[in-house]
Structure formats: structure tokens, C-alpha cells
């Protein structure tokens, strides 16, 4: 069931149990009126809430009483930080908060069941505040200003997807270390980082260990869009792991 509410609809008029409330494109922040016009019971029943593209700068009051949420989208707003109100969302499994102005990953201590965290296109300079999220399977921080990454900074036990595209990572060895620590990773987006321009054709680090975790072609590595850089990466990985015959198909260049 999907319930879409425009600004002119009073959600209190609905007597059935709401599973999804879509308040995207409602200009909640721009109008200065952050109220969703929902009563307390409806908020507590709501399991999925979309507030995408609302010019929201502060979501603390908006998120009050949404204690049953499992899915939340705050993407494309004007948030400078992850709302402290997140500490009440103990059932949350999926958080989409891309395209904001967030500089620090915080206030997720009470979200132990989080499986998806989308922080693309913010202002992050480091990955922190997520190591305790042991159920996390998808982490995307593409389009930030992150310079370094380590196995200690992210939960790797259940991680299936890791998006690092378009950051400031200059050392490919850090990528290898993270991949080596994972058990289930099958998508790794790493293009448009400084190391893509600096990869040597021969290398001393053990790329074959990295490729073992990529299961001989069953998994995908995103590389830089520049054909020259892509060819360098292909030659490098083939020299380290000659048995990987379908490497061309294993490297994808598009977003």
C-alpha cells in the first residue's frame, strides 16, 4: 500500500493504517512550516516516509513521533547534519540522505538494524560513526571529499555494496585493505578518485588478494571513466591475476 499526500490533503482524514507517506516536493522547509499535518497516532503507525526535495534545513521537529519508521528518505534537502531525532528511530533499516550539506556521520547510535545508508553528494571528509552498524549491507559515500578509508572505519561483515566514487582517495592500497576485510562484497564503485590517475602498470601490492574477494569475475569493480586510466587498471589487474579471463566485463565505467 502506498499513500501519497500532497500539501492540501489532511492525512488525519484517513482511517486506515498508513504504511507509506510521501511528502516529497512539498517545500516544507521553504515555506517555514515544517508540520506534516499528521496526528500522533498516524506518525507512530507510519513505516516509510519520504521528504525528498523539501528545502529542509532542520528535521528535528518533523521527525518527532515517527518511532516505527523502517525506511526514511531525506535526500535533496539543505541539511547540515544528520538529525539528532534519528536516535528515536530504532527500527530504521534504510536511510537515504544524499544531496545535502552533511559534514559528519553522526546520530546513528540507536539505529542498530540499519542495512542501507546513502550519503552520496554531501560534504564528508571522512568515514566515521558507522563501525557499529554490523547489519549494514549497502554504504554509499560517493561524491564527497573523503581522503582515506580503512577496514576499521566501516562494518565489513555484511557489506555487499560500497560506493566510493568521486572522492579524494589517493592510495589504492586502502581500497585493497577494505576489500580484503569483507566477506560478501560484490559491488565496489571506486572511479574518479586521484589514485585512478596514478596507478602504475606494475605494482607491489597484492591485487590478487583483492580479486579473490571479487570471486573471479562474479563481482564488479567500478573504475575511472577515462579510457587511458581504465586500460591501466585492466593491465595491472591482469598482470596480478592472469586467471581472470573476463576482466573486461568485470570492470564497469558508467555510474
Short mmCIF file of C-alpha atoms in Angstrom, two decimals:
data_model
loop_
_atom_site.label_atom_id
_atom_site.label_comp_id
_atom_site.label_asym_id
_atom_site.label_seq_id
_atom_site.Cartn_x
_atom_site.Cartn_y
_atom_site.Cartn_z
CA UNK A 1 0.00 0.00 0.00
CA UNK A 2 1.34 3.44 -0.92
CA UNK A 3 -0.27 6.63 0.32
CA UNK A 4 0.78 9.79 -1.47
CA UNK A 5 -0.20 13.02 0.23
CA UNK A 6 0.05 16.41 -1.38
CA UNK A 7 0.17 19.57 0.74
CA UNK A 8 -3.59 20.08 0.50
CA UNK A 9 -4.52 16.68 1.95
CA UNK A 10 -5.04 16.22 5.66
CA UNK A 11 -3.62 12.80 6.47
CA UNK A 12 -5.84 12.63 9.56
CA UNK A 13 -8.78 12.05 7.22
CA UNK A 14 -7.54 8.53 6.52
CA UNK A 15 -8.80 5.88 8.89
CA UNK A 16 -6.70 3.03 7.55
CA UNK A 17 -3.22 2.22 8.82
CA UNK A 18 -0.59 4.13 6.84
CA UNK A 19 2.42 2.24 5.64
CA UNK A 20 3.97 4.91 3.41
CA UNK A 21 3.71 8.68 3.44
CA UNK A 22 5.23 10.59 0.53
CA UNK A 23 5.75 14.29 1.22
CA UNK A 24 8.37 14.87 -1.46
CA UNK A 25 8.44 18.18 -3.35
CA UNK A 26 6.17 19.89 -0.80
CA UNK A 27 8.52 22.79 0.05
CA UNK A 28 8.13 22.10 3.76
CA UNK A 29 11.35 23.89 4.63
CA UNK A 30 10.96 26.77 2.20
CA UNK A 31 7.54 27.68 3.49
CA UNK A 32 8.76 27.81 7.05
CA UNK A 33 6.01 25.39 8.03
CA UNK A 34 7.68 22.14 8.96
CA UNK A 35 4.46 20.47 10.10
CA UNK A 36 3.32 17.40 8.18
CA UNK A 37 -0.24 17.89 9.41
CA UNK A 38 -0.31 14.39 10.86
CA UNK A 39 -1.64 13.39 14.24
CA UNK A 40 0.40 11.47 16.81
CA UNK A 41 -1.15 8.05 16.06
CA UNK A 42 -0.59 8.32 12.32
CA UNK A 43 3.02 9.24 12.87
CA UNK A 44 3.57 6.23 15.12
CA UNK A 45 1.98 3.93 12.53
CA UNK A 46 3.99 5.25 9.60
CA UNK A 47 6.70 2.83 8.45
CA UNK A 48 8.03 4.62 5.36
CA UNK A 49 8.45 8.36 4.96
CA UNK A 50 9.78 10.35 2.02
CA UNK A 51 10.65 14.02 2.50
CA UNK A 52 12.79 14.40 -0.60
CA UNK A 53 13.31 17.87 -2.11
CA UNK A 54 11.69 19.97 0.58
CA UNK A 55 14.37 22.61 1.29
CA UNK A 56 14.54 21.28 4.85
CA UNK A 57 17.36 22.73 6.95
CA UNK A 58 16.30 21.26 10.28
CA UNK A 59 14.35 18.00 10.50
CA UNK A 60 14.26 17.61 14.28
CA UNK A 61 10.62 18.65 14.76
CA UNK A 62 9.47 16.96 11.56
CA UNK A 63 10.73 13.55 12.65
CA UNK A 64 9.25 13.62 16.13
CA UNK A 65 6.99 10.63 16.97
CA UNK A 66 7.88 8.60 13.83
CA UNK A 67 9.08 5.78 16.06
CA UNK A 68 8.06 2.92 13.73
CA UNK A 69 9.93 4.03 10.62
CA UNK A 70 11.92 1.37 8.78
CA UNK A 71 12.57 3.48 5.65
CA UNK A 72 13.36 7.19 5.50
CA UNK A 73 14.34 9.49 2.64
CA UNK A 74 15.70 12.97 3.42
CA UNK A 75 17.62 13.36 0.16
CA UNK A 76 17.94 16.63 -1.75
CA UNK A 77 17.29 18.99 1.13
CA UNK A 78 19.52 21.55 2.88
CA UNK A 79 20.56 19.57 5.94
CA UNK A 80 23.91 20.46 7.52
CA UNK A 81 23.88 17.39 9.75
CA UNK A 82 22.15 14.07 10.29
CA UNK A 83 19.19 14.92 12.55
CA UNK A 84 19.57 14.10 16.23
CA UNK A 85 15.99 12.85 16.05
CA UNK A 86 17.46 9.72 14.44
CA UNK A 87 18.13 8.38 17.94
CA UNK A 88 14.41 7.59 18.29
CA UNK A 89 14.30 5.57 15.06
CA UNK A 90 15.46 2.26 16.50
CA UNK A 91 13.65 0.22 13.82
CA UNK A 92 15.14 2.06 10.84
CA UNK A 93 16.65 -0.19 8.15
CA UNK A 94 17.10 2.14 5.18
CA UNK A 95 18.25 5.77 5.29
CA UNK A 96 18.62 7.89 2.17
CA UNK A 97 20.10 11.30 2.94
CA UNK A 98 22.09 12.15 -0.18
CA UNK A 99 22.49 15.58 -1.78
CA UNK A 100 22.64 17.62 1.40
CA UNK A 101 25.44 19.54 3.16
CA UNK A 102 26.38 16.96 5.78
CA UNK A 103 29.97 17.05 7.03
CA UNK A 104 29.91 14.33 9.68
CA UNK A 105 28.25 10.92 10.05
CA UNK A 106 26.61 11.03 13.47
CA UNK A 107 23.46 10.30 15.48
CA UNK A 108 23.12 6.72 14.21
CA UNK A 109 23.95 5.07 17.53
CA UNK A 110 20.35 3.96 18.09
CA UNK A 111 19.88 2.50 14.59
CA UNK A 112 21.43 -0.97 15.02
CA UNK A 113 19.29 -2.54 12.28
CA UNK A 114 20.39 -0.14 9.55
CA UNK A 115 21.06 -2.02 6.29
CA UNK A 116 21.24 0.80 3.75
CA UNK A 117 22.98 4.14 4.22
CA UNK A 118 23.09 6.54 1.27
CA UNK A 119 25.22 9.63 1.89
CA UNK A 120 26.17 10.47 -1.68
CA UNK A 121 26.95 14.06 -2.62
CA UNK A 122 27.42 15.62 0.78
CA UNK A 123 30.48 17.29 2.32
CA UNK A 124 32.05 14.37 4.17
CA UNK A 125 35.83 14.32 4.61
CA UNK A 126 35.99 11.02 6.46
CA UNK A 127 34.00 7.88 7.17
CA UNK A 128 33.19 7.57 10.85
CA UNK A 129 30.26 6.79 13.08
CA UNK A 130 29.19 3.64 11.20
CA UNK A 131 31.52 0.91 12.51
CA UNK A 132 28.85 -0.27 14.97
CA UNK A 133 26.26 -0.84 12.20
CA UNK A 134 27.02 -4.53 11.85
CA UNK A 135 23.95 -5.23 9.67
CA UNK A 136 24.91 -2.64 7.07
CA UNK A 137 24.91 -4.19 3.59
CA UNK A 138 24.97 -1.05 1.42
CA UNK A 139 27.08 2.05 2.09
CA UNK A 140 27.38 4.81 -0.49
CA UNK A 141 29.50 7.87 0.15
CA UNK A 142 30.25 8.72 -3.49
CA UNK A 143 30.62 12.36 -4.41
CA UNK A 144 32.18 13.57 -1.16
CA UNK A 145 35.70 14.67 -0.20
CA UNK A 146 36.87 11.55 1.62
CA UNK A 147 40.65 11.12 1.51
CA UNK A 148 41.12 7.86 3.37
CA UNK A 149 39.27 4.67 4.22
CA UNK A 150 40.17 1.71 6.41
CA UNK A 151 38.60 -1.62 7.44
CA UNK A 152 38.24 -0.24 10.96
CA UNK A 153 36.09 2.67 9.81
CA UNK A 154 33.29 0.63 8.23
CA UNK A 155 31.39 -2.55 9.15
CA UNK A 156 32.51 -5.18 6.67
CA UNK A 157 30.77 -8.33 7.91
CA UNK A 158 27.56 -7.97 5.85
CA UNK A 159 28.71 -5.34 3.35
CA UNK A 160 27.58 -6.14 -0.20
CA UNK A 161 27.83 -2.71 -1.85
CA UNK A 162 30.38 0.04 -1.23
CA UNK A 163 30.24 3.29 -3.21
CA UNK A 164 33.37 5.45 -3.07
CA UNK A 165 33.11 7.06 -6.49
CA UNK A 166 34.24 10.66 -6.85
CA UNK A 167 36.14 11.23 -3.62
CA UNK A 168 39.77 12.25 -2.88
CA UNK A 169 41.27 8.83 -2.17
CA UNK A 170 44.85 8.76 -3.45
CA UNK A 171 46.08 5.41 -2.12
CA UNK A 172 44.68 2.32 -3.87
CA UNK A 173 46.18 0.16 -1.11
CA UNK A 174 43.50 1.39 1.27
CA UNK A 175 40.83 0.12 -1.14
CA UNK A 176 42.54 -3.27 -1.28
CA UNK A 177 42.66 -3.44 2.53
CA UNK A 178 38.93 -2.78 2.81
CA UNK A 179 38.01 -5.33 0.15
CA UNK A 180 40.27 -7.88 1.79
CA UNK A 181 38.36 -7.48 5.06
CA UNK A 182 34.94 -8.09 3.52
CA UNK A 183 33.17 -11.43 3.06
CA UNK A 184 30.17 -10.60 0.87
CA UNK A 185 31.17 -7.53 -1.15
CA UNK A 186 30.04 -7.76 -4.78
CA UNK A 187 29.87 -4.15 -5.97
CA UNK A 188 32.63 -1.63 -5.46
CA UNK A 189 32.43 1.79 -7.14
CA UNK A 190 35.85 3.44 -6.95
CA UNK A 191 36.27 5.59 -10.07
CA UNK A 192 37.01 9.34 -10.24
CA UNK A 193 39.45 9.23 -7.31
CA UNK A 194 43.02 10.61 -7.54
CA UNK A 195 44.54 7.11 -7.39
CA UNK A 196 42.92 6.34 -10.75
CA UNK A 197 45.36 8.76 -12.36
CA UNK A 198 48.39 7.39 -10.54
CA UNK A 199 48.08 3.61 -10.79
CA UNK A 200 51.34 2.13 -12.10
CA UNK A 201 51.25 -0.62 -14.71
CA UNK A 202 53.12 -2.86 -12.29
CA UNK A 203 52.55 -2.80 -8.56
CA UNK A 204 53.96 -4.26 -5.40
CA UNK A 205 50.70 -4.63 -3.52
CA UNK A 206 48.75 -7.88 -3.77
CA UNK A 207 45.87 -7.19 -6.13
CA UNK A 208 45.23 -10.93 -6.48
CA UNK A 209 44.09 -10.99 -2.84
CA UNK A 210 41.60 -8.26 -3.69
CA UNK A 211 40.38 -10.19 -6.72
CA UNK A 212 39.91 -13.35 -4.66
CA UNK A 213 37.21 -11.50 -2.80
CA UNK A 214 35.74 -10.49 -6.14
CA UNK A 215 35.32 -14.20 -6.89
CA UNK A 216 36.96 -14.43 -10.27
CA UNK A 217 34.70 -12.17 -12.25
CA UNK A 218 31.39 -12.72 -10.48
CA UNK A 219 31.69 -9.31 -8.89
CA UNK A 220 32.11 -5.83 -10.26
CA UNK A 221 34.63 -3.07 -9.75
CA UNK A 222 33.84 0.42 -10.93
CA UNK A 223 36.83 2.17 -12.47
CA UNK A 224 37.51 5.59 -13.86
CA UNK A 225 35.68 6.71 -16.99
CA UNK A 226 38.89 7.84 -18.66
CA UNK A 227 39.78 5.06 -21.19
CA UNK A 228 43.50 5.53 -20.51
CA UNK A 229 43.06 5.00 -16.78
CA UNK A 230 40.74 2.07 -17.37
CA UNK A 231 43.30 0.38 -19.62
CA UNK A 232 45.97 0.87 -16.94
CA UNK A 233 43.78 -0.77 -14.33
CA UNK A 234 42.95 -3.69 -16.62
CA UNK A 235 46.62 -4.30 -17.43
CA UNK A 236 47.57 -4.04 -13.77
CA UNK A 237 44.93 -6.50 -12.57
CA UNK A 238 45.65 -8.98 -15.36
CA UNK A 239 49.34 -8.97 -14.53
CA UNK A 240 48.50 -9.78 -10.91
CA UNK A 241 45.80 -12.32 -11.67
CA UNK A 242 46.22 -13.94 -15.14
CA UNK A 243 43.44 -16.47 -14.49
CA UNK A 244 40.83 -13.72 -14.55
CA UNK A 245 39.84 -14.05 -18.20
CA UNK A 246 36.65 -11.97 -18.25
CA UNK A 247 38.19 -8.89 -16.69
CA UNK A 248 36.85 -6.50 -19.33
CA UNK A 249 33.27 -7.35 -18.38
CA UNK A 250 34.16 -7.19 -14.72
CA UNK A 251 35.13 -3.52 -14.94
CA UNK A 252 32.26 -1.09 -15.49
CA UNK A 253 32.81 2.55 -16.35
CA UNK A 254 29.33 4.03 -16.08
CA UNK A 255 27.77 5.32 -12.86
#
